[in-house]
Coordinates of C-alpha atoms in Angstrom, one line a residue:
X140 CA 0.0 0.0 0.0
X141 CA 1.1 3.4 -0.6
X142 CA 1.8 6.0 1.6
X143 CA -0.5 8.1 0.5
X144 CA -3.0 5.9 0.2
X145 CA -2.7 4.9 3.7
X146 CA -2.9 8.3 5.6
X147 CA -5.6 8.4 3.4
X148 CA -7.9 5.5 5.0
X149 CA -5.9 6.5 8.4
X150 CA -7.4 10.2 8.6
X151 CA -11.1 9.0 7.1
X152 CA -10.8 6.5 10.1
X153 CA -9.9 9.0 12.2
X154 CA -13.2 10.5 11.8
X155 CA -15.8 7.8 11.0
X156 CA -15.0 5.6 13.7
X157 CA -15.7 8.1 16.4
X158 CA -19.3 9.2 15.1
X159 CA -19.5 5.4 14.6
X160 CA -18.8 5.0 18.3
X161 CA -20.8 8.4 19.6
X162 CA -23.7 7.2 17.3
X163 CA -24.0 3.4 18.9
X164 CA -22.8 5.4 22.5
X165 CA -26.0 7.8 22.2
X166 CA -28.6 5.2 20.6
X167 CA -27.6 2.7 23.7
X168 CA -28.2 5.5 26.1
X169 CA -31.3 6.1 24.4
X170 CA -32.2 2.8 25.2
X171 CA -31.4 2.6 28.6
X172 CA -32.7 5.8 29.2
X173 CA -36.1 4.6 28.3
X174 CA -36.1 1.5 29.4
X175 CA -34.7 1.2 32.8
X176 CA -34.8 4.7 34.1
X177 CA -38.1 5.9 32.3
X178 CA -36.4 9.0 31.1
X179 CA -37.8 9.7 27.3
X180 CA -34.7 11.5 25.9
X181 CA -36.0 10.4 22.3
X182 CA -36.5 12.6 19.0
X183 CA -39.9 13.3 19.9
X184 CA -39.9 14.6 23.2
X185 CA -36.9 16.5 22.4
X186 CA -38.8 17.8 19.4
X187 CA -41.9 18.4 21.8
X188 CA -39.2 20.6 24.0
X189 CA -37.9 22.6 21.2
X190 CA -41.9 23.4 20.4
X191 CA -42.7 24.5 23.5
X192 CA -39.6 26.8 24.2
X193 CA -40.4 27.7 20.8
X194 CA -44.1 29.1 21.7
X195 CA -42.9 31.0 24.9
X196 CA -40.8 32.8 22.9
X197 CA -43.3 33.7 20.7
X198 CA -45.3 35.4 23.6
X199 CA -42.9 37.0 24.7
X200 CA -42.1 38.6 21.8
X201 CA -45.6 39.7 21.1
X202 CA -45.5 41.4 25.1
X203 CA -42.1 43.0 24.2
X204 CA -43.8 44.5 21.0
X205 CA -46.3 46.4 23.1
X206 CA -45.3 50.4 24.3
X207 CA -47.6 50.4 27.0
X208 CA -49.2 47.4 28.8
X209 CA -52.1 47.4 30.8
X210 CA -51.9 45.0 33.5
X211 CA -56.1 44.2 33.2
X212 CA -58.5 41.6 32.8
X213 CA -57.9 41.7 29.0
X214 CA -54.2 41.3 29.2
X215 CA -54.5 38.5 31.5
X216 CA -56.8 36.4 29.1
X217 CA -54.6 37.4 26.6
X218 CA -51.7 35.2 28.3
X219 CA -54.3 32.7 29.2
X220 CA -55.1 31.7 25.5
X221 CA -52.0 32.4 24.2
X222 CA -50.6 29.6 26.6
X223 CA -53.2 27.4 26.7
X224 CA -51.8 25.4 23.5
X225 CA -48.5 24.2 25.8
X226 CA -51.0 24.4 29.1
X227 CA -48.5 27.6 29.7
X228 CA -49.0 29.2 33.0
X229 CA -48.0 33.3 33.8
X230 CA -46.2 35.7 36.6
X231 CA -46.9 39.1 36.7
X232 CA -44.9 42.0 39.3
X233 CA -45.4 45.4 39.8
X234 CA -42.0 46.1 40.9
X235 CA -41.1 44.1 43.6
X236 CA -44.4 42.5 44.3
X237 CA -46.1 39.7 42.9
X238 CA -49.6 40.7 41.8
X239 CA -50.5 37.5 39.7
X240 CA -49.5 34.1 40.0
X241 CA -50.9 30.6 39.3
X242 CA -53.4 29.1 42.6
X243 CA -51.3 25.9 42.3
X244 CA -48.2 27.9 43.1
X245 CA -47.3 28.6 46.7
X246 CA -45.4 31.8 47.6
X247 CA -42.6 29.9 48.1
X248 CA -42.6 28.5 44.4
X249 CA -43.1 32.1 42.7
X250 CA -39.9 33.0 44.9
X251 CA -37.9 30.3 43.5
X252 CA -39.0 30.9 40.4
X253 CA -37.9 34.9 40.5
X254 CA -34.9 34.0 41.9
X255 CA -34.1 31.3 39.0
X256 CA -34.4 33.8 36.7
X257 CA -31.5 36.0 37.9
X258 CA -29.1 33.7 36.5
X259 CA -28.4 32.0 33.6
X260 CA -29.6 28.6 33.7
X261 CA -33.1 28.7 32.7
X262 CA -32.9 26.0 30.0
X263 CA -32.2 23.6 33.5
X264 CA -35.8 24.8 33.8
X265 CA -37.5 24.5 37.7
X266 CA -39.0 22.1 39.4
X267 CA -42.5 22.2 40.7
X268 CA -44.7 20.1 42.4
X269 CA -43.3 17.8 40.5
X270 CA -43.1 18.6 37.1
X271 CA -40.4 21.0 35.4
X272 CA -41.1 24.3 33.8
X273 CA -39.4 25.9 31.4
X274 CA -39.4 29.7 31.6
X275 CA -39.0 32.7 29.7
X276 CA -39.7 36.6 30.9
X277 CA -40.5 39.7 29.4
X278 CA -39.4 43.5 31.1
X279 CA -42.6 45.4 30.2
X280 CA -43.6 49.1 30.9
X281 CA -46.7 49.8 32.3
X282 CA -49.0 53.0 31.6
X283 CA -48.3 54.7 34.5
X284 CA -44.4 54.6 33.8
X285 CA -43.7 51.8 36.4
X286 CA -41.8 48.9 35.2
X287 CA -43.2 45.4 35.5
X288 CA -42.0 42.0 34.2
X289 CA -44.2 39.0 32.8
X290 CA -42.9 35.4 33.5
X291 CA -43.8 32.7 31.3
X292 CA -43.7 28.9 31.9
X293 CA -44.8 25.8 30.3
X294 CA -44.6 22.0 31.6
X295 CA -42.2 20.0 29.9
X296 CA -40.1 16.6 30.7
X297 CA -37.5 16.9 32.7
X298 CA -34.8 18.6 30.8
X299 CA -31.6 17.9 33.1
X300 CA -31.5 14.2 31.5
X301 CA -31.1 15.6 28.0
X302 CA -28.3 18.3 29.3
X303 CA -26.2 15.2 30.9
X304 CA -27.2 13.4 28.2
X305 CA -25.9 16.0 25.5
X306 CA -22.5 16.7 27.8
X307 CA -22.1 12.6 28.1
X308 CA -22.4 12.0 24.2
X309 CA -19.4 15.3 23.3
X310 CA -17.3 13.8 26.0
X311 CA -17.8 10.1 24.4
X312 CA -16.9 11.8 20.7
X313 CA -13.8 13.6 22.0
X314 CA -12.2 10.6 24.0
X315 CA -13.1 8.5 20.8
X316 CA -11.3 10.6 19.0
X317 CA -8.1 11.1 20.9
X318 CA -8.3 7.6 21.4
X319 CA -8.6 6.6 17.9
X320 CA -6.1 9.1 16.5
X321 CA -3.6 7.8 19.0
X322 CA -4.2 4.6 17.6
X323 CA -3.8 5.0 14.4
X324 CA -1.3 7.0 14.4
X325 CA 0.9 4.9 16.4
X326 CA 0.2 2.4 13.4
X327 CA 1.1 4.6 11.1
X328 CA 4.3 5.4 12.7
X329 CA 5.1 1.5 12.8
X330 CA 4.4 0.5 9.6
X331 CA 6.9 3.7 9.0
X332 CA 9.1 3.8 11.2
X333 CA 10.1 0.3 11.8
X334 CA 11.3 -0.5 8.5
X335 CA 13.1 3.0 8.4
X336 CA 14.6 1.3 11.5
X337 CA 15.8 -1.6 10.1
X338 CA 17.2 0.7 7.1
X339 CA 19.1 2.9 9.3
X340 CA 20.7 -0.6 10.9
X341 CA 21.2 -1.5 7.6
X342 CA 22.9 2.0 6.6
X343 CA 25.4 1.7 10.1
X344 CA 26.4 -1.7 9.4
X345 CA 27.6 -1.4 6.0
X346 CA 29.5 1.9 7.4
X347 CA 31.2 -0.1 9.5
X348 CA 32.3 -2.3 6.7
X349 CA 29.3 -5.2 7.1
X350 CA 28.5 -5.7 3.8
X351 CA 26.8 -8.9 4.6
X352 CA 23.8 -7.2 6.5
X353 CA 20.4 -7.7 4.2
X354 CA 18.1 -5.2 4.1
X355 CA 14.3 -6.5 4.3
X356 CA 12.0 -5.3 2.3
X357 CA 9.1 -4.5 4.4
X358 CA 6.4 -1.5 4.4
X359 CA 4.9 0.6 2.7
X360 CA 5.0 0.7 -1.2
X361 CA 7.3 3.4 -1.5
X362 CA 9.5 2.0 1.5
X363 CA 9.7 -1.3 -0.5
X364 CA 11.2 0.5 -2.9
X365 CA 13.8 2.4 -1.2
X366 CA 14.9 -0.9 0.7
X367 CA 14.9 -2.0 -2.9
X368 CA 17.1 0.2 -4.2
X369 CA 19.4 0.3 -1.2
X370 CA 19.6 -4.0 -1.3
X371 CA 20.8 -3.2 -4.6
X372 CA 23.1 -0.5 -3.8
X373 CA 24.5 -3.0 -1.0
X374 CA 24.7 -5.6 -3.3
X375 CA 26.5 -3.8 -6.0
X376 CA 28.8 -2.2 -3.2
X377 CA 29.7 -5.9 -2.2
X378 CA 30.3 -7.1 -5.8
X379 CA 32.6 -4.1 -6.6
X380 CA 34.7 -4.5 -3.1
X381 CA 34.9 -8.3 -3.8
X382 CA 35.5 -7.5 -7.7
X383 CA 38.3 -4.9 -6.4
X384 CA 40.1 -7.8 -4.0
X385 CA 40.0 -10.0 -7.1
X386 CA 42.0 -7.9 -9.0
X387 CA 44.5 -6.7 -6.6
X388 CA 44.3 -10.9 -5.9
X389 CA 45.1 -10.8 -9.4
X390 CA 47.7 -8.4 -10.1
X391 CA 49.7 -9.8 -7.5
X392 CA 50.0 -13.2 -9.3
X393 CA 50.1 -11.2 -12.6
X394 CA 53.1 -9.7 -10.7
X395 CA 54.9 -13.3 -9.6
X396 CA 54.1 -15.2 -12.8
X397 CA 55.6 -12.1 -15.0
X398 CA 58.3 -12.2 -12.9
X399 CA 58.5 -16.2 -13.2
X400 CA 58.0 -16.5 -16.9
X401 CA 60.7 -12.9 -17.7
X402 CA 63.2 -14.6 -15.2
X403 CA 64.2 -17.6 -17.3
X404 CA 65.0 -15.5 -20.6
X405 CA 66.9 -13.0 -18.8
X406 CA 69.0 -15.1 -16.8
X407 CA 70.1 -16.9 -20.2
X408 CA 70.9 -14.1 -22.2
X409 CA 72.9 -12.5 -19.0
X410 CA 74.6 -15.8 -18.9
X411 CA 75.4 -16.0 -22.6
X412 CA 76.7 -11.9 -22.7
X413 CA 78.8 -13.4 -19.6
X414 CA 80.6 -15.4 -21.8
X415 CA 81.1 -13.2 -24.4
X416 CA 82.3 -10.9 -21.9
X417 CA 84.5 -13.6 -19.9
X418 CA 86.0 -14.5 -23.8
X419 CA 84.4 -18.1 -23.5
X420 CA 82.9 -17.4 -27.1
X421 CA 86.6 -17.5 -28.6
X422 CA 85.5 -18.9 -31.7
X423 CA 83.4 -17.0 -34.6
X424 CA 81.2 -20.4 -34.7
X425 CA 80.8 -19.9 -31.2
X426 CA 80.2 -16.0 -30.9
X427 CA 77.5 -16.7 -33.3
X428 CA 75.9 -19.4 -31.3
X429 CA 75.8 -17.0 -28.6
X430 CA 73.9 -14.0 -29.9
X431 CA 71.6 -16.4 -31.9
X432 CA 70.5 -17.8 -28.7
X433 CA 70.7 -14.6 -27.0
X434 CA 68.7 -13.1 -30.3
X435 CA 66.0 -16.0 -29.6
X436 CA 65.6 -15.3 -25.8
X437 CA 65.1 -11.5 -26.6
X438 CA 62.2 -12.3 -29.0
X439 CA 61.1 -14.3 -26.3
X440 CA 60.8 -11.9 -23.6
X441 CA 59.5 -9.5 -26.6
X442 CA 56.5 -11.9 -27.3
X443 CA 55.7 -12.0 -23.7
X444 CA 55.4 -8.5 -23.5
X445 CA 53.2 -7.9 -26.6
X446 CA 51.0 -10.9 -24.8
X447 CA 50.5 -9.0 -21.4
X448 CA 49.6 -5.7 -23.4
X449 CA 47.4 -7.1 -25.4
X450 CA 45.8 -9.2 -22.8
X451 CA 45.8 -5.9 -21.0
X452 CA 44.0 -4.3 -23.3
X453 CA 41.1 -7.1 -23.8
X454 CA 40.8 -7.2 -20.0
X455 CA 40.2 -3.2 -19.9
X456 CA 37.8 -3.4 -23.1
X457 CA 40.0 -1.1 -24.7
X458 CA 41.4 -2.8 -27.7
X459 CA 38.3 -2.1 -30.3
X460 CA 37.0 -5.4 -32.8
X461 CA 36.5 -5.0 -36.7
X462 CA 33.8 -7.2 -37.3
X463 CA 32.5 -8.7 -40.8
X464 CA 30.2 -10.9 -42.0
X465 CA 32.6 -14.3 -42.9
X466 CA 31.8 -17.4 -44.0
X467 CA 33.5 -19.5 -41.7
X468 CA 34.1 -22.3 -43.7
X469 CA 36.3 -20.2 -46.0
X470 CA 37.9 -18.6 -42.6
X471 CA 39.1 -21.9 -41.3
X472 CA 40.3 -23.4 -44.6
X473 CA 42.4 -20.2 -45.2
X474 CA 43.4 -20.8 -41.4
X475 CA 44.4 -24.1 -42.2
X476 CA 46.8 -23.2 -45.6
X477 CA 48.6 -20.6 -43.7
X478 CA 49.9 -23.3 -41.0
X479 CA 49.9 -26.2 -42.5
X480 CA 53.6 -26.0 -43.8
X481 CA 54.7 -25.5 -40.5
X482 CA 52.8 -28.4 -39.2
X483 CA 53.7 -30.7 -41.3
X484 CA 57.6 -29.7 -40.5
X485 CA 56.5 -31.3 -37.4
X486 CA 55.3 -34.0 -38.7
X487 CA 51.1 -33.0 -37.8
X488 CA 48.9 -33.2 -40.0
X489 CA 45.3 -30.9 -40.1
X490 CA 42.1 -31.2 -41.7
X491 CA 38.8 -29.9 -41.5
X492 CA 35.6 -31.6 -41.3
X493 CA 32.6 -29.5 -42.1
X494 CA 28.8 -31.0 -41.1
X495 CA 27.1 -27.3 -41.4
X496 CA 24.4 -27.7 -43.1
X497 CA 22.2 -24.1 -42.9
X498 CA 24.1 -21.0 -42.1
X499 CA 27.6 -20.8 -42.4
X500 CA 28.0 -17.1 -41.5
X501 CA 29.3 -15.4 -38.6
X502 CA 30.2 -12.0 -37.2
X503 CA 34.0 -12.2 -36.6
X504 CA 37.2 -10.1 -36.3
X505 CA 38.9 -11.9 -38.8
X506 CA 42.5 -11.0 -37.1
X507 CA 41.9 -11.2 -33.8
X508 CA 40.0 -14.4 -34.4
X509 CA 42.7 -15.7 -36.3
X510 CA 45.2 -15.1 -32.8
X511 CA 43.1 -17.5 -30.8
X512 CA 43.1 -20.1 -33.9
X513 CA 46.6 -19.8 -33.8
X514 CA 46.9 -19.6 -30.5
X515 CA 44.9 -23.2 -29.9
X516 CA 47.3 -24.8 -32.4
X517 CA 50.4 -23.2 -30.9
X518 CA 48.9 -25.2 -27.9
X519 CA 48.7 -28.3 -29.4
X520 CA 52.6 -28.3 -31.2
X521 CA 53.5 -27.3 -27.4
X522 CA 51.9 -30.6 -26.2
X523 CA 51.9 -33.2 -28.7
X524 CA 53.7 -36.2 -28.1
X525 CA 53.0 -38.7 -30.5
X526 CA 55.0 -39.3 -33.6
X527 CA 52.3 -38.9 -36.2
X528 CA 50.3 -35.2 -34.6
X529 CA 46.9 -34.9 -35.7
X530 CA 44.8 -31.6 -35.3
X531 CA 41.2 -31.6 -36.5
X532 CA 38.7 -28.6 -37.0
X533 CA 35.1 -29.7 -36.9
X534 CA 32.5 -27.3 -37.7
X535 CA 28.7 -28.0 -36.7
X536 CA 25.6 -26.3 -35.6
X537 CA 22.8 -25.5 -33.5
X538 CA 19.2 -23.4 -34.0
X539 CA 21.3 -20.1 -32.9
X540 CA 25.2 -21.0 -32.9
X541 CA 28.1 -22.3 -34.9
X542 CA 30.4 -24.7 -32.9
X543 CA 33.9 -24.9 -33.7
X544 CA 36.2 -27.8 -32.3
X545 CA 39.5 -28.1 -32.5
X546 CA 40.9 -31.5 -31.4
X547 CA 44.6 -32.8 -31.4
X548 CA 45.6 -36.1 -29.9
X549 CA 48.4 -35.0 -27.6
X550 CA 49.3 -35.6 -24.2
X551 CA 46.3 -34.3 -23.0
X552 CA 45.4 -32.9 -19.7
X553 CA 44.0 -33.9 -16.5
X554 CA 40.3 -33.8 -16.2
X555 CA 40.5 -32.0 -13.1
X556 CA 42.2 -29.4 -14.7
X557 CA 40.7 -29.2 -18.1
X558 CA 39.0 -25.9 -16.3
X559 CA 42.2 -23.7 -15.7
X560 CA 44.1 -23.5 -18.5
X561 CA 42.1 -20.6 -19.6
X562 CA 43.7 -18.9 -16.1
X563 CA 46.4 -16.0 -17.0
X564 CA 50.0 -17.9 -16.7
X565 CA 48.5 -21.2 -16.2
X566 CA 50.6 -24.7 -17.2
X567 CA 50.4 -27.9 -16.2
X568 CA 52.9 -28.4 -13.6
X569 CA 54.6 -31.3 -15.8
X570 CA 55.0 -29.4 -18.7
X571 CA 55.9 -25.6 -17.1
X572 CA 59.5 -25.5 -17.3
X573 CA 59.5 -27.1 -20.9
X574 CA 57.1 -25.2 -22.4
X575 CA 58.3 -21.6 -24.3
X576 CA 55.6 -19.4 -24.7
X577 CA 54.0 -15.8 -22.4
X578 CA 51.3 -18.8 -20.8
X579 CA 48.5 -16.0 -22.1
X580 CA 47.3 -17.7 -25.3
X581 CA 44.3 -19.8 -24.0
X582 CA 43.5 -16.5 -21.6
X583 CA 43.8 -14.2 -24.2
X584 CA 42.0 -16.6 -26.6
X585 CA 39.1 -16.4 -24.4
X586 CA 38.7 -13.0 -24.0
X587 CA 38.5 -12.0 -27.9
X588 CA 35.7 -14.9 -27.9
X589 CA 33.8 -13.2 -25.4
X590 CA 34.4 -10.0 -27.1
X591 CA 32.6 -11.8 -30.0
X592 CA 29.5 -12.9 -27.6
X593 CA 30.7 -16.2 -27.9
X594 CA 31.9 -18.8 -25.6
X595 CA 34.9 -20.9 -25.2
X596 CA 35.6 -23.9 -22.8
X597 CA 37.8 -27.2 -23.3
X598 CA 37.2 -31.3 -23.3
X599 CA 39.8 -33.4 -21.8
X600 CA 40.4 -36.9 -23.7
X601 CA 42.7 -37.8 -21.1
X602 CA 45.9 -39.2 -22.8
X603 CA 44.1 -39.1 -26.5
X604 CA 44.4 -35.2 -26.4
X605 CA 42.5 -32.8 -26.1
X606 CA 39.5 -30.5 -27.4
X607 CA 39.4 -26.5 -27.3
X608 CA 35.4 -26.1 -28.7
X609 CA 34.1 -22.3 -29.3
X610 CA 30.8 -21.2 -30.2
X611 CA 30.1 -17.9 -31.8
X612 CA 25.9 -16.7 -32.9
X613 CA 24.8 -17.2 -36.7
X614 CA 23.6 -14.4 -38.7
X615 CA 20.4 -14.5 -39.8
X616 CA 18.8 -12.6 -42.3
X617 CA 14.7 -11.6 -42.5
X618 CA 12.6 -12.2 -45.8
X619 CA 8.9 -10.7 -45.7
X620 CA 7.2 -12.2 -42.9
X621 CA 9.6 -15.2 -42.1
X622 CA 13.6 -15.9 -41.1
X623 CA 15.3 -17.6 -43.3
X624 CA 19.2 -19.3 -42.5
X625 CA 21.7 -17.7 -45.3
X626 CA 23.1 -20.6 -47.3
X627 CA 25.6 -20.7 -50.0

């Protein structure tokens, strides 16, 4: 639910449910009222009391309109039927003194009533004989100048019962209401609060370096979201920190295995310049022997370094691809004349097997592409160890890829460690101090696939070789309303 939404419903609450509760509080009362203490504080009689009070009023503004009243016979049957609808009854003074007054009224009854009239409480009304009277009074001035004053009353039901009643049913609506609001707006501030709680936890413990603390996702829509966002942020923070202790992980073997693989190189050619130095190379067969070798270690220690940049550069995406539409086919059969010479120096032959049978086009970098070919070969040379070498490209395909394998039938490799040898520097321990090379081919190999979208990964054929296998998308090309695979 939505913030908004809620305070919403929360502030409607806050008013409905107290004139829900004053409504039920004043209809029980009713009830009881009439039932069990025979007071009639219904609509009627209340009606009944607002008629009455209504009617005295009248009367008394009729006397009021009058300059001069005669206090006679006629005046006094005037009050009579103008009262006689609400069986009114009437007060006149002269003055101080009483001069007419109902028979059923004592002395002592006209005196409380005068006196109730001083103040301000007539709608408590006055009690007599046993019925309450609600009054009303006029100031009049008679002929003669004297001033005089006209007291009206009318029976009624007791009207104390609706007072207490009226005073019970605003102090019910206001304790509802403070009682409601309190409650829902301590609900409020849970469903708020207590997730901005667990958020501000959240936001300490990852100060403190915690990355590992989750943050829930609880409350309100919009607090959802912003526990969202901040998981995310968390998450994203952890990667990065365990992304940044992978690489300095990284550069510090980067660091050991370039000082591993230059150290070899460098101590021969210091060794052979020794012994041109010392005069060991005293001979010009000799001399030349020397800075051959030392010519050959220098290229080495050059290929290394034109490796690690350009494995540098693939790592840091900033070496930029050139790619064209190729038919592969064509691609790995020039592949295959360019080294074939040279493989059969060393006595391997290669071939190609082709069981594409739809699309034979790919998107590639047609040199960079032609590095990890190489590079896979290289491999095998390195490796083989049977007397007739066989390497053999296989082409095939899927609904969306084209699959490349390149097999030889070397020595092979372990199958528990078919999975590393596209690691930066990585050799089997058996063949590391024999084999020449940077030990970046198969990584850098990988990373130009992947810079194609494609994928690269190896099969182990234990002591019959081994298979480097890479799979790169097909192009496709749309006719009307349908796909159709490009064929030759």
């Amino acid at each position: 639910m939505k913030i908004k939404k809620r305070l919403l419903i929360s502030n409607t609450v806050m008013v409905i449910i107290p004139f829900v509760i004053t409504f039920i509080f004043a209809y029980s009362l009713f009830f009881i009222s009439s039932t069990f203490l025979d007071k009639d504080i219904r609509y009627n009689n209340l009606k009944k009391l607002a008629n009455i009070r209504a009617e005295l009023l009248n009367v008394r503004s009729s006397i009021l309109k009058q300059n001069e009243v005669a206090l006679d016979d006629n005046f006094q049957k005037y009050l009579s039927v103008s009262l006689s609808s609400i069986n009114g009854k009437y007060i006149i003074t002269d003055g101080y003194t009483v001069t007419v007054f109902p028979q059923e009224f004592s002395k002592i009854d006209v005196e409380k009533i005068i006196e109730r009239i001083k103040d301000s409480s007539l709608e408590k009304g006055v009690d007599i004989n046993g019925l309450t009277y609600v009054i009303e009074y006029a100031d009049i001035t008679l002929k003669d100048g004297a001033k005089s004053k006209v007291i009206l009353m009318a029976p009624t039901e007791k009207i104390d019962m609706f007072n207490w009643f009226l005073l019970i049913t605003i102090l019910v609506f206001i304790v509802s209401f403070i009682c409601i609001n309190i409650v829902m707006s301590y609900e409020i501030s849970m469903k708020i609060l207590k997730p901005i709680n667990s958020l501000k936890k959240a936001a300490s413990e990852i100060s403190s370096g915690n990355l590992n603390c989750e943050v829930i996702e609880e409350g309100d829509e919009e607090i959802k979201e912003l526990c969202h966002d901040f998981e995310l942020m968390r998450i994203q923070l952890k990667d990065s920190i365990n992304m940044k202790m992978k690489y300095d992980d990284n550069r510090k073997m980067l660091v050991s295995s370039i000082s591993h693989d230059l150290k070899t190189p460098i101590t021969s050619i210091k060794g052979y310049v020794e012994g041109i130095l010392d005069g060991v190379a005293n001979t010009k067969q000799k001399m030349e022997s020397y800075l051959k070798t030392i010519y050959s270690k220098a290229e080495q220690v050059d290929l290394m370094i034109d490796d690690l940049l350009l494995y540098s550069k693939l790592d840091l995406n900033q070496l930029p691809f050139n790619f064209e539409k190729t038919n592969i086919i064509e691609y790995f059969s020039f592949c295959i004349e360019e080294t074939e010479p040279e493989l059969l120096k060393a006595n391997i032959k290669i071939k190609l097997e082709n069981n594409l049978e739809h699309s034979k086009f790919v998107m590639l970098d047609r040199d960079r592409m032609r590095r990890v070919i190489m590079n896979i070969i290289d491999n095998s040379c390195k490796y083989m160890d049977k007397e007739q070498g066989e390497i053999v490209i296989k082409l095939r395909e899927t609904s969306t890829s084209i699959i490349a394998e390149i097999r030889d039938n070397g020595k092979g490799i372990k199958e528990s460690e078919v999975n590393k040898i596209f690691d930066r520097f990585y050799r089997a321990d058996s063949a590391r101090s024999g084999a020449k090379g940077s030990g970046l081919g198969l990584a850098i190999a990988k990373q130009i696939v992947e810079g194609h979208k494609g994928k690269i990964w190896a099969v182990s054929h234990e002591n019959e070789g081994i298979s480097i296998i890479i799979s790169l998308t097909k192009i496709t090309e749309s006719r009307g309303n349908y796909e159709e695979y490009i064929d030759s």
